[in-house]
Tab-separated table of C-alpha atoms in Angstrom:
chain	number	residue	atom	x	y	z
A	7	LEU	CA	104.652	128.045	83.074
A	8	LYS	CA	105.273	126.402	86.676
A	9	PRO	CA	106.328	122.671	87.146
A	10	VAL	CA	103.502	120.504	88.542
A	11	TRP	CA	105.942	120.119	91.260
A	12	ARG	CA	105.426	123.636	92.453
A	13	LEU	CA	101.666	123.544	92.514
A	14	HIS	CA	99.370	122.463	94.881
A	15	CYS	CA	96.902	119.978	93.548
A	16	ALA	CA	93.271	118.625	95.124
A	17	ALA	CA	95.216	115.029	95.239
A	18	MET	CA	98.517	117.148	97.249
A	19	ALA	CA	98.319	118.265	100.701
A	20	LYS	CA	101.372	120.043	100.154
A	21	PRO	CA	103.717	121.351	96.988
A	22	LEU	CA	107.130	118.476	96.079
A	23	GLY	CA	109.242	121.654	96.366
A	24	THR	CA	111.776	121.577	93.563
A	25	PRO	CA	112.881	118.315	92.335
A	26	ARG	CA	116.311	118.041	91.432
A	27	ARG	CA	115.758	113.553	90.129
A	28	LEU	CA	112.851	112.567	88.252
A	29	LEU	CA	112.194	109.252	86.862
A	30	PHE	CA	109.810	108.671	84.520
A	31	VAL	CA	108.091	104.872	84.485
A	32	GLY	CA	106.219	103.937	81.579
A	33	ASP	CA	105.567	102.707	78.180
A	34	SER	CA	106.352	104.152	74.803
A	35	LEU	CA	103.473	106.545	75.396
A	36	THR	CA	106.761	107.992	77.782
A	37	TYR	CA	109.280	106.954	74.840
A	38	TYR	CA	107.945	107.964	72.256
A	39	ASN	CA	109.519	111.171	71.006
A	40	ASP	CA	111.605	111.174	74.444
A	41	LEU	CA	108.913	112.885	76.865
A	42	ASP	CA	111.418	112.901	79.980
A	43	GLN	CA	114.411	114.728	76.986
A	44	HIS	CA	111.504	117.727	76.629
A	45	VAL	CA	110.560	117.953	80.039
A	46	ALA	CA	114.053	118.323	81.228
A	47	ALA	CA	115.574	120.959	78.455
A	48	PHE	CA	111.882	122.455	79.933
A	49	ALA	CA	113.768	122.562	82.541
A	50	GLN	CA	116.435	123.645	81.747
A	51	ALA	CA	115.758	126.706	79.946
A	52	ALA	CA	113.253	127.724	83.056
A	53	ASP	CA	116.087	127.610	85.468
A	54	ALA	CA	113.411	125.706	87.463
A	55	VAL	CA	116.495	123.418	89.273
A	56	ASP	CA	117.823	126.658	90.599
A	57	GLY	CA	121.038	126.765	87.432
A	58	LYS	CA	121.374	122.931	88.932
A	59	ARG	CA	121.245	119.610	87.178
A	60	LEU	CA	117.908	118.263	87.332
A	61	VAL	CA	118.951	114.320	86.622
A	62	VAL	CA	115.974	113.345	84.772
A	63	ASP	CA	116.455	108.512	84.351
A	64	ARG	CA	113.620	107.081	82.532
A	65	ALA	CA	112.494	103.308	83.626
A	66	VAL	CA	110.304	101.693	80.222
A	67	LYS	CA	108.929	99.364	78.252
A	68	GLY	CA	107.458	99.101	74.717
A	69	GLY	CA	103.605	97.925	75.347
A	70	ALA	CA	104.121	97.284	79.491
A	71	PRO	CA	100.787	99.006	81.985
A	72	LEU	CA	102.812	98.744	85.170
A	73	LYS	CA	101.880	95.499	86.443
A	74	THR	CA	104.653	94.588	84.158
A	75	LEU	CA	106.902	97.966	84.538
A	76	TRP	CA	106.884	96.596	88.381
A	77	LYS	CA	107.692	92.750	87.949
A	78	LYS	CA	109.515	93.266	84.871
A	79	THR	CA	111.865	96.348	84.574
A	80	ASP	CA	114.656	97.228	86.663
A	81	ALA	CA	111.688	100.213	88.009
A	82	ARG	CA	112.230	99.132	91.385
A	83	LYS	CA	115.944	99.619	91.515
A	84	MET	CA	115.770	102.443	90.835
A	85	ILE	CA	113.701	103.624	92.860
A	86	ALA	CA	114.946	102.520	95.860
A	87	HIS	CA	118.728	102.461	94.734
A	88	ASN	CA	118.640	106.397	93.246
A	89	LYS	CA	117.641	108.826	95.706
A	90	TYR	CA	114.451	110.836	93.027
A	91	ASP	CA	113.088	113.193	94.396
A	92	VAL	CA	109.765	112.446	92.236
A	93	VAL	CA	108.393	108.960	90.119
A	94	ILE	CA	106.416	109.872	86.857
A	95	LEU	CA	104.570	106.945	86.197
A	96	GLN	CA	102.443	106.614	83.018
A	97	GLU	CA	100.054	103.620	82.554
A	98	ASP	CA	98.016	103.324	79.281
A	99	LEU	CA	95.102	102.791	80.911
A	100	PRO	CA	93.553	101.268	77.602
A	101	GLU	CA	96.479	98.919	77.681
A	102	THR	CA	95.294	97.447	81.065
A	103	SER	CA	92.374	97.255	84.168
A	104	VAL	CA	91.275	99.824	86.158
A	105	LYS	CA	91.432	97.283	88.863
A	106	ASP	CA	95.664	96.750	87.921
A	107	PHE	CA	96.391	100.334	87.060
A	108	GLN	CA	94.869	101.300	90.935
A	109	LYS	CA	97.300	97.896	92.817
A	110	TYR	CA	100.247	98.617	91.432
A	111	ALA	CA	100.270	102.730	91.130
A	112	ALA	CA	99.363	101.147	94.949
A	113	MET	CA	102.490	98.903	95.247
A	114	PHE	CA	104.996	102.117	93.241
A	115	ASN	CA	103.456	104.948	95.657
A	116	ASP	CA	104.261	103.101	98.805
A	117	HIS	CA	107.626	102.209	97.839
A	118	CYS	CA	108.636	105.776	96.853
A	119	ARG	CA	107.065	106.542	100.240
A	120	ALA	CA	109.678	104.426	101.435
A	121	THR	CA	113.024	106.651	99.453
A	122	ASP	CA	110.383	109.818	100.278
A	123	ALA	CA	109.980	110.573	96.654
A	124	LYS	CA	106.498	112.239	95.484
A	125	VAL	CA	104.719	110.054	92.869
A	126	VAL	CA	103.402	112.074	90.315
A	127	LEU	CA	100.091	109.884	87.782
A	128	LEU	CA	101.658	110.970	84.198
A	129	MET	CA	97.177	110.896	82.945
A	130	THR	CA	97.277	109.832	79.388
A	131	TRP	CA	95.321	109.042	76.509
A	132	PRO	CA	93.082	107.178	74.487
A	133	TYR	CA	92.918	105.691	70.837
A	134	LYS	CA	91.011	104.049	68.490
A	135	ARG	CA	91.889	101.019	68.857
A	136	LEU	CA	91.156	100.939	72.106
A	137	ASP	CA	87.566	102.148	73.151
A	138	TRP	CA	86.543	100.176	76.407
A	139	ILE	CA	88.042	103.660	78.111
A	140	TRP	CA	87.923	107.597	77.201
A	141	THR	CA	89.041	110.462	78.186
A	142	GLU	CA	86.737	111.366	80.753
A	143	GLY	CA	86.972	108.263	82.280
A	144	ILE	CA	90.447	107.950	82.502
A	145	SER	CA	90.668	111.037	84.150
A	146	GLU	CA	88.486	109.785	86.459
A	147	GLU	CA	90.311	107.225	87.492
A	148	HIS	CA	93.428	108.762	88.350
A	149	GLN	CA	91.852	111.666	89.903
A	150	ARG	CA	90.419	108.443	92.842
A	151	ALA	CA	93.347	107.263	92.219
A	152	ALA	CA	95.517	110.436	93.005
A	153	GLU	CA	92.618	110.451	95.894
A	154	SER	CA	93.399	107.847	97.176
A	155	LEU	CA	97.250	107.594	96.691
A	156	GLY	CA	97.883	111.352	98.496
A	157	CYS	CA	99.869	111.894	94.567
A	158	GLY	CA	99.939	114.190	92.249
A	159	VAL	CA	98.289	113.573	88.490
A	160	ALA	CA	99.830	115.626	85.843
A	161	PRO	CA	96.654	115.812	83.459
A	162	ALA	CA	98.607	115.232	79.869
A	163	ALA	CA	94.537	113.743	78.505
A	164	LEU	CA	93.169	116.867	79.095
A	165	ALA	CA	95.480	118.776	78.106
A	166	TRP	CA	95.156	116.369	74.293
A	167	GLU	CA	91.403	117.238	74.619
A	168	ARG	CA	91.643	120.668	74.839
A	169	LEU	CA	93.673	120.951	71.759
A	170	GLU	CA	91.378	118.709	69.472
A	171	LYS	CA	88.597	120.849	69.615
A	172	SER	CA	90.709	124.240	69.814
A	173	HIS	CA	92.705	123.337	67.140
A	174	PRO	CA	91.470	120.922	65.833
A	175	GLU	CA	93.756	121.193	62.671
A	176	MET	CA	97.018	120.114	65.213
A	177	SER	CA	96.967	116.441	66.240
A	178	PRO	CA	98.614	115.345	69.220
A	179	TYR	CA	99.070	111.970	67.603
A	180	SER	CA	100.436	110.043	65.913
A	181	GLU	CA	100.216	108.679	62.148
A	182	ASP	CA	99.774	105.386	63.827
A	183	GLU	CA	96.407	107.203	66.089
A	184	GLU	CA	98.185	106.386	69.265
A	185	HIS	CA	101.555	107.431	69.984
A	186	PRO	CA	102.569	111.114	70.410
A	187	SER	CA	102.623	113.537	67.446
A	188	LEU	CA	105.192	115.950	69.061
A	189	ALA	CA	103.218	118.102	68.829
A	190	GLY	CA	101.518	115.253	71.661
A	191	THR	CA	104.563	115.386	73.137
A	192	TYR	CA	105.441	118.490	73.961
A	193	LEU	CA	101.936	119.442	75.507
A	194	ALA	CA	102.717	116.020	77.219
A	195	ALA	CA	105.914	117.746	78.471
A	196	ALA	CA	103.848	120.787	79.378
A	197	VAL	CA	101.420	119.464	81.253
A	198	VAL	CA	104.342	117.948	83.466
A	199	PHE	CA	106.171	120.705	83.248
C-alpha cells in the first residue's frame, strides 16, 4: 500500500510527501472504531514515516458537519498551533447540504494553507436514513470540491461500494446501517493510508 499522501491524484498538483503530523476532523464516522488510530497503525506497520513517530490527533464531535466542526470545536486552534502536515476533513454529506460542505471545506482549506498543511477530503458513505444522496453524488461533490480547492480525496465511499458488490457477505456498515463496522473502518483506514 502507498499512503494517499504519496500518490499523485487528479485533484492535486504534487504528492504530499511523508507526513509526520496528521489531524482528523470529523464526526462519529471518524471516531467510531477509531479510524485515526487504524491509519497510525498502518503507518507504523509499514514504517511509512521512516522509523519516526507519527503524531495523529483528532477534532471530532458526534453528528457534526464541517460547519459545526468549524464553529464549535478546537479544530481551527489545533490547525493554527500544531503544525500538521495533513488535515483530513470528513464531511458526513447526507447530514448536511452540498452548499455547506463546499463552503466549510473551503474555509478549512484556507485555514490549513495558512499553516502549510495539506488537506485530504475523506469521502464517506451514504446511508438509508438520509437517502437524498448516494455514492455517485457524494463522489461527484468530493471531486468537485477537491478540484476547486486543489486538495486530495480519500475515496472510502467508493471502496465501500466495491466491497458491497464483490463481497456482499462482508458489510462495511455496523448494525445501525450508518456507522462503520470494524471491517468498514479498516477499509476506510486503508484508503486514507
